[in-house]
Amino acid sequence: MKHLFAHILTLLLAITLVATEASAQQFSKRKQYNSVGVSLNAMNYFGDIVPKPSIPSFRFAATRPNIGLSFTRRFAPRISARANFAYGRITGDDAKAADQNDPDARFRYNRNMNFRNDILELSAVGIFDLIENRNNYLRRPDLVPYVFAGVAVFHHNPKGLVGSDGPSSQGEYVALQPLGTEGQRVAGGGGTYNLTQFSIPFGGGVRYKINKQFDIALEIGWRKTFTDYLDDVSKNYTAAANLPTPLAQYFGRDITRKDQGIDFASFTSPSERRGKSNEKDWYIVTGIHVNYILAPRVKSPKFR
């Protein structure tokens, strides 16, 4: 699946670059225009705390909102560029995502991890329309499918929920990165992960012309990240000695299911698998975009 996404992204970027060079020369500056927009989206994540250990697997019940503001510049009959700032949340919970009766999911159910992560994202993408418009904005097509790809930087901060058996207040969300739950903060642990990361956004949508000033679009976009720690789960369990605080031990080893008779000391022994370290985490944003077109100022010709 990850190879398929990589091929799709490469194709989108190639199409955008070729089309930009060919069409920009035939599109006068008088026809170029800007627009501003808002978006209301649904946000999901693909990672270690999902029903199945695969990219397409996610819980619809874990969907959380995402909102965004954007600025778009139309450069050519098929080409636009968009800058977007968005805020949203992703969540995951082994107790709800993994079926204890499924042999393939029992490991994740027993692991009993949970998290939520608020994400701030700033992105820049190129948009390629599948239907071109060689006229001005007033005569743009009514319905236009499009694809996009680009680059983004995002800031995240995974947090875990303390249960009734935790070392701090029940119901409190605690930042997980400072705890070093996989022993990252001990000598030789290699340091913990960064909270500011890059991603590659890509996807597609369909845009509809409401009137001369407004467009509305339905869009879906994937974010290929380069971190496996959106959920604070990646590699193996570490020894208790590498988790110096009660909270680090709670989230790193001791999220127990004692009431179900699980030998948790054995389950979380050092070097036992905690996450799937060969896969990076993803998140997906699906929603509605409303854009307002800023009518370009047309300079009148000067006569002498």
Short mmCIF file of C-alpha atoms in Angstrom, two decimals:
data_model
loop_
_atom_site.label_atom_id
_atom_site.label_comp_id
_atom_site.label_asym_id
_atom_site.label_seq_id
_atom_site.Cartn_x
_atom_site.Cartn_y
_atom_site.Cartn_z
CA MET A 1 0.00 0.00 0.00
CA LYS A 2 2.75 2.47 0.88
CA HIS A 3 4.40 1.82 -2.53
CA LEU A 4 1.10 2.58 -4.27
CA PHE A 5 0.83 5.92 -2.47
CA ALA A 6 4.42 6.76 -3.42
CA HIS A 7 3.74 6.06 -7.11
CA ILE A 8 0.56 8.16 -7.04
CA LEU A 9 2.39 11.07 -5.43
CA THR A 10 5.22 10.91 -7.98
CA LEU A 11 2.70 10.93 -10.82
CA LEU A 12 0.84 13.93 -9.39
CA LEU A 13 4.03 15.95 -9.01
CA ALA A 14 5.17 15.10 -12.53
CA ILE A 15 1.83 16.10 -14.06
CA THR A 16 1.83 19.38 -12.15
CA LEU A 17 5.34 20.37 -13.21
CA VAL A 18 4.79 19.56 -16.90
CA ALA A 19 1.42 21.24 -17.05
CA THR A 20 2.65 24.38 -15.31
CA GLU A 21 5.38 24.95 -17.87
CA ALA A 22 3.08 24.34 -20.84
CA SER A 23 0.03 26.31 -19.77
CA ALA A 24 1.44 29.29 -17.89
CA GLN A 25 2.75 30.75 -21.13
CA GLN A 26 -0.77 30.80 -22.63
CA PHE A 27 -2.62 32.36 -19.70
CA SER A 28 -2.53 36.13 -19.44
CA LYS A 29 -2.05 37.88 -16.11
CA ARG A 30 -5.43 39.56 -16.61
CA LYS A 31 -7.08 36.15 -16.13
CA GLN A 32 -5.17 35.19 -12.99
CA TYR A 33 -6.96 35.68 -9.68
CA ASN A 34 -6.81 34.95 -5.95
CA SER A 35 -9.27 33.40 -3.53
CA VAL A 36 -9.55 32.93 0.22
CA GLY A 37 -11.27 30.02 1.87
CA VAL A 38 -12.32 28.15 4.98
CA SER A 39 -12.68 24.41 5.44
CA LEU A 40 -14.48 22.16 7.88
CA ASN A 41 -13.06 18.65 7.88
CA ALA A 42 -13.02 15.23 9.50
CA MET A 43 -9.62 13.94 10.65
CA ASN A 44 -8.41 10.35 11.09
CA TYR A 45 -5.09 8.63 11.60
CA PHE A 46 -3.33 5.46 10.45
CA GLY A 47 -0.77 4.05 12.87
CA ASP A 48 -0.22 1.49 15.63
CA ILE A 49 -3.46 2.09 17.57
CA VAL A 50 -6.00 1.09 14.90
CA PRO A 51 -8.19 -2.01 14.35
CA LYS A 52 -5.83 -3.61 11.82
CA PRO A 53 -2.07 -3.10 11.32
CA SER A 54 -2.46 -1.54 7.87
CA ILE A 55 -2.70 1.95 6.38
CA PRO A 56 -6.38 1.77 5.28
CA SER A 57 -7.53 0.71 8.77
CA PHE A 58 -9.09 3.32 11.04
CA ARG A 59 -12.06 3.73 13.41
CA PHE A 60 -14.85 5.97 12.20
CA ALA A 61 -15.74 6.56 15.85
CA ALA A 62 -12.27 8.04 16.37
CA THR A 63 -12.93 10.77 13.78
CA ARG A 64 -12.28 14.27 15.10
CA PRO A 65 -12.81 17.78 13.61
CA ASN A 66 -10.31 19.84 11.66
CA ILE A 67 -10.68 23.46 10.55
CA GLY A 68 -8.57 25.41 8.08
CA LEU A 69 -7.94 28.77 6.41
CA SER A 70 -6.47 29.03 2.92
CA PHE A 71 -5.22 31.40 0.24
CA THR A 72 -5.18 30.24 -3.39
CA ARG A 73 -3.62 31.80 -6.49
CA ARG A 74 -4.80 30.82 -9.98
CA PHE A 75 -1.78 30.88 -12.32
CA ALA A 76 -2.87 29.00 -15.44
CA PRO A 77 -5.86 27.23 -17.07
CA ARG A 78 -5.25 24.13 -14.97
CA ILE A 79 -2.77 25.25 -12.30
CA SER A 80 -3.26 26.89 -8.90
CA ALA A 81 -1.15 27.10 -5.75
CA ARG A 82 -2.64 27.03 -2.26
CA ALA A 83 -1.30 27.90 1.17
CA ASN A 84 -3.31 26.48 4.06
CA PHE A 85 -3.20 26.69 7.86
CA ALA A 86 -5.21 24.08 9.75
CA TYR A 87 -5.83 22.76 13.25
CA GLY A 88 -7.24 19.34 14.08
CA ARG A 89 -7.08 16.33 16.36
CA ILE A 90 -6.44 12.61 15.93
CA THR A 91 -7.14 9.90 18.50
CA GLY A 92 -6.67 6.19 19.12
CA ASP A 93 -7.58 3.70 21.84
CA ASP A 94 -6.63 0.00 21.89
CA ALA A 95 -9.56 -0.83 24.18
CA LYS A 96 -11.98 0.39 21.49
CA ALA A 97 -10.06 -0.28 18.29
CA ALA A 98 -8.83 -3.85 18.88
CA ASP A 99 -11.14 -6.86 19.27
CA GLN A 100 -9.98 -9.07 22.16
CA ASN A 101 -11.59 -12.07 20.45
CA ASP A 102 -9.59 -11.59 17.25
CA PRO A 103 -6.24 -13.47 17.43
CA ASP A 104 -4.63 -10.87 15.16
CA ALA A 105 -5.82 -7.97 17.33
CA ARG A 106 -5.43 -9.47 20.82
CA PHE A 107 -1.88 -8.14 21.17
CA ARG A 108 -3.06 -4.57 20.65
CA TYR A 109 -6.05 -5.06 22.96
CA ASN A 110 -3.79 -6.33 25.74
CA ARG A 111 -1.32 -3.49 25.11
CA ASN A 112 -4.15 -1.11 26.09
CA MET A 113 -2.59 2.11 24.79
CA ASN A 114 -4.50 5.33 24.15
CA PHE A 115 -3.66 8.78 22.87
CA ARG A 116 -4.93 12.00 21.44
CA ASN A 117 -2.86 14.44 19.41
CA ASP A 118 -3.61 18.04 18.46
CA ILE A 119 -1.97 18.98 15.16
CA LEU A 120 -1.19 22.42 13.75
CA GLU A 121 -0.32 22.26 10.05
CA LEU A 122 0.99 24.77 7.51
CA SER A 123 0.99 23.46 3.95
CA ALA A 124 1.71 24.59 0.40
CA VAL A 125 0.32 22.53 -2.49
CA GLY A 126 0.01 22.70 -6.24
CA ILE A 127 -3.48 22.02 -7.62
CA PHE A 128 -4.01 20.50 -11.07
CA ASP A 129 -7.53 20.84 -12.53
CA LEU A 130 -8.68 18.00 -14.77
CA ILE A 131 -10.88 20.50 -16.67
CA GLU A 132 -9.10 23.62 -17.83
CA ASN A 133 -10.39 27.19 -17.84
CA ARG A 134 -8.81 29.55 -20.37
CA ASN A 135 -11.27 32.32 -19.53
CA ASN A 136 -11.47 34.67 -16.56
CA TYR A 137 -12.95 33.68 -13.22
CA LEU A 138 -16.49 34.69 -14.26
CA ARG A 139 -16.56 32.02 -16.96
CA ARG A 140 -14.89 29.23 -15.04
CA PRO A 141 -16.42 25.72 -15.39
CA ASP A 142 -19.29 24.77 -13.10
CA LEU A 143 -17.82 21.44 -11.96
CA VAL A 144 -14.08 20.67 -11.83
CA PRO A 145 -12.35 17.54 -10.47
CA TYR A 146 -8.76 18.16 -9.35
CA VAL A 147 -5.72 16.59 -7.73
CA PHE A 148 -3.06 18.18 -5.52
CA ALA A 149 0.32 17.52 -3.94
CA GLY A 150 2.87 19.54 -2.00
CA VAL A 151 4.73 19.85 1.28
CA ALA A 152 3.69 20.67 4.86
CA VAL A 153 5.19 21.30 8.25
CA PHE A 154 3.19 20.37 11.34
CA HIS A 155 3.49 20.54 15.12
CA HIS A 156 2.00 17.76 17.23
CA ASN A 157 1.95 16.71 20.88
CA PRO A 158 0.63 13.21 21.70
CA LYS A 159 -1.04 12.85 25.09
CA GLY A 160 -2.30 9.83 27.02
CA LEU A 161 -5.29 9.52 29.33
CA VAL A 162 -4.61 8.42 32.92
CA GLY A 163 -7.02 5.74 34.17
CA SER A 164 -8.23 4.89 37.64
CA ASP A 165 -5.03 2.97 38.44
CA GLY A 166 -2.70 5.76 37.31
CA PRO A 167 -0.14 7.66 39.39
CA SER A 168 -1.88 11.02 38.82
CA SER A 169 -5.41 12.34 38.62
CA GLN A 170 -7.86 10.06 36.83
CA GLY A 171 -9.09 11.53 33.55
CA GLU A 172 -6.01 13.73 33.14
CA TYR A 173 -4.26 13.90 29.77
CA VAL A 174 -0.47 13.80 30.06
CA ALA A 175 2.08 14.78 27.38
CA LEU A 176 3.86 11.57 26.36
CA GLN A 177 6.94 12.79 24.49
CA PRO A 178 8.76 14.12 27.62
CA LEU A 179 8.28 10.76 29.36
CA GLY A 180 10.39 8.75 26.91
CA THR A 181 8.02 5.78 27.08
CA GLU A 182 10.36 3.55 25.05
CA GLY A 183 13.46 4.46 27.05
CA GLN A 184 14.58 7.28 24.75
CA ARG A 185 15.72 9.53 27.59
CA VAL A 186 18.17 7.13 29.20
CA ALA A 187 21.89 7.05 28.34
CA GLY A 188 22.31 5.55 24.88
CA GLY A 189 18.59 5.77 24.19
CA GLY A 190 19.14 7.93 21.13
CA GLY A 191 17.00 10.84 22.27
CA THR A 192 13.26 11.27 21.91
CA TYR A 193 11.31 12.30 18.80
CA ASN A 194 10.70 15.83 17.53
CA LEU A 195 7.30 17.45 17.90
CA THR A 196 7.73 19.50 14.71
CA GLN A 197 7.81 17.39 11.56
CA PHE A 198 7.42 17.53 7.78
CA SER A 199 4.80 15.69 5.76
CA ILE A 200 3.76 15.26 2.14
CA PRO A 201 0.09 16.16 1.55
CA PHE A 202 -1.62 14.81 -1.57
CA GLY A 203 -5.12 13.92 -2.67
CA GLY A 204 -8.01 15.13 -4.80
CA GLY A 205 -11.43 16.67 -4.84
CA VAL A 206 -14.33 18.10 -6.81
CA ARG A 207 -15.00 21.85 -6.94
CA TYR A 208 -18.42 23.36 -7.77
CA LYS A 209 -19.19 26.94 -8.83
CA ILE A 210 -21.99 28.37 -6.65
CA ASN A 211 -22.00 31.82 -8.26
CA LYS A 212 -19.51 34.28 -9.71
CA GLN A 213 -17.74 34.78 -6.35
CA PHE A 214 -18.08 31.48 -4.47
CA ASP A 215 -16.88 27.92 -5.00
CA ILE A 216 -17.49 24.91 -2.79
CA ALA A 217 -15.38 21.74 -2.88
CA LEU A 218 -15.39 18.25 -1.41
CA GLU A 219 -11.81 17.11 -0.82
CA ILE A 220 -9.84 14.22 0.63
CA GLY A 221 -6.13 14.46 1.41
CA TRP A 222 -3.54 12.08 2.83
CA ARG A 223 -0.50 13.16 4.84
CA LYS A 224 2.59 11.00 4.47
CA THR A 225 4.64 11.73 7.58
CA PHE A 226 8.21 10.77 8.45
CA THR A 227 7.57 9.91 12.09
CA ASP A 228 6.20 6.81 13.79
CA TYR A 229 5.28 8.70 16.93
CA LEU A 230 1.97 10.45 16.24
CA ASP A 231 0.64 7.92 18.77
CA ASP A 232 3.84 7.65 20.90
CA VAL A 233 4.08 3.94 19.95
CA SER A 234 6.82 2.68 17.66
CA LYS A 235 9.35 0.06 18.74
CA ASN A 236 9.79 -2.27 21.73
CA TYR A 237 9.11 -2.25 25.45
CA THR A 238 12.02 -1.14 27.58
CA ALA A 239 13.22 -2.18 31.04
CA ALA A 240 11.55 -0.55 34.04
CA ALA A 241 14.92 0.96 35.01
CA ASN A 242 14.79 3.06 31.82
CA LEU A 243 11.48 4.61 32.92
CA PRO A 244 12.45 6.72 35.94
CA THR A 245 9.09 8.28 36.78
CA PRO A 246 5.75 6.71 37.76
CA LEU A 247 4.06 8.27 34.72
CA ALA A 248 6.74 6.94 32.37
CA GLN A 249 6.26 3.46 33.85
CA TYR A 250 2.49 3.77 33.63
CA PHE A 251 2.45 4.62 29.94
CA GLY A 252 5.59 2.68 29.02
CA ARG A 253 4.81 -0.58 30.85
CA ASP A 254 2.04 -0.51 33.39
CA ILE A 255 -1.27 0.20 31.65
CA THR A 256 -2.61 -2.96 33.24
CA ARG A 257 -5.56 -5.26 32.70
CA LYS A 258 -5.17 -6.99 36.06
CA ASP A 259 -8.91 -7.57 36.26
CA GLN A 260 -8.66 -9.85 33.22
CA GLY A 261 -5.80 -11.95 34.60
CA ILE A 262 -3.13 -10.81 32.13
CA ASP A 263 0.46 -11.43 33.22
CA PHE A 264 1.50 -7.91 32.37
CA ALA A 265 5.04 -8.24 33.70
CA SER A 266 5.67 -10.92 31.09
CA PHE A 267 3.68 -9.19 28.37
CA THR A 268 5.82 -6.03 28.57
CA SER A 269 9.21 -7.63 29.10
CA PRO A 270 12.15 -5.70 27.57
CA SER A 271 12.60 -6.15 23.81
CA GLU A 272 9.02 -7.42 23.40
CA ARG A 273 7.19 -5.73 20.52
CA ARG A 274 5.28 -2.58 21.46
CA GLY A 275 4.67 -1.08 18.02
CA LYS A 276 5.39 -1.63 14.34
CA SER A 277 8.57 0.36 13.84
CA ASN A 278 8.92 -0.28 10.09
CA GLU A 279 5.79 1.75 9.29
CA LYS A 280 5.45 5.53 9.57
CA ASP A 281 2.21 7.09 10.76
CA TRP A 282 -0.27 8.83 8.46
CA TYR A 283 -3.24 11.11 8.91
CA ILE A 284 -6.08 11.90 6.56
CA VAL A 285 -8.25 15.02 6.21
CA THR A 286 -11.65 14.87 4.50
CA GLY A 287 -14.04 17.78 4.25
CA ILE A 288 -15.72 20.73 2.62
CA HIS A 289 -13.92 23.86 1.38
CA VAL A 290 -15.69 27.16 0.67
CA ASN A 291 -13.70 29.70 -1.36
CA TYR A 292 -14.42 33.37 -2.03
CA ILE A 293 -12.86 34.77 -5.20
CA LEU A 294 -11.17 38.13 -4.91
CA ALA A 295 -12.09 39.88 -8.14
CA PRO A 296 -8.87 40.99 -9.85
CA ARG A 297 -8.31 44.64 -10.51
CA VAL A 298 -8.20 45.26 -14.24
CA LYS A 299 -6.17 48.30 -15.21
CA SER A 300 -7.70 50.43 -17.92
CA PRO A 301 -5.48 51.10 -20.93
CA LYS A 302 -3.86 54.53 -21.06
CA PHE A 303 -4.35 56.62 -24.20
CA ARG A 304 -2.09 59.43 -25.23
#
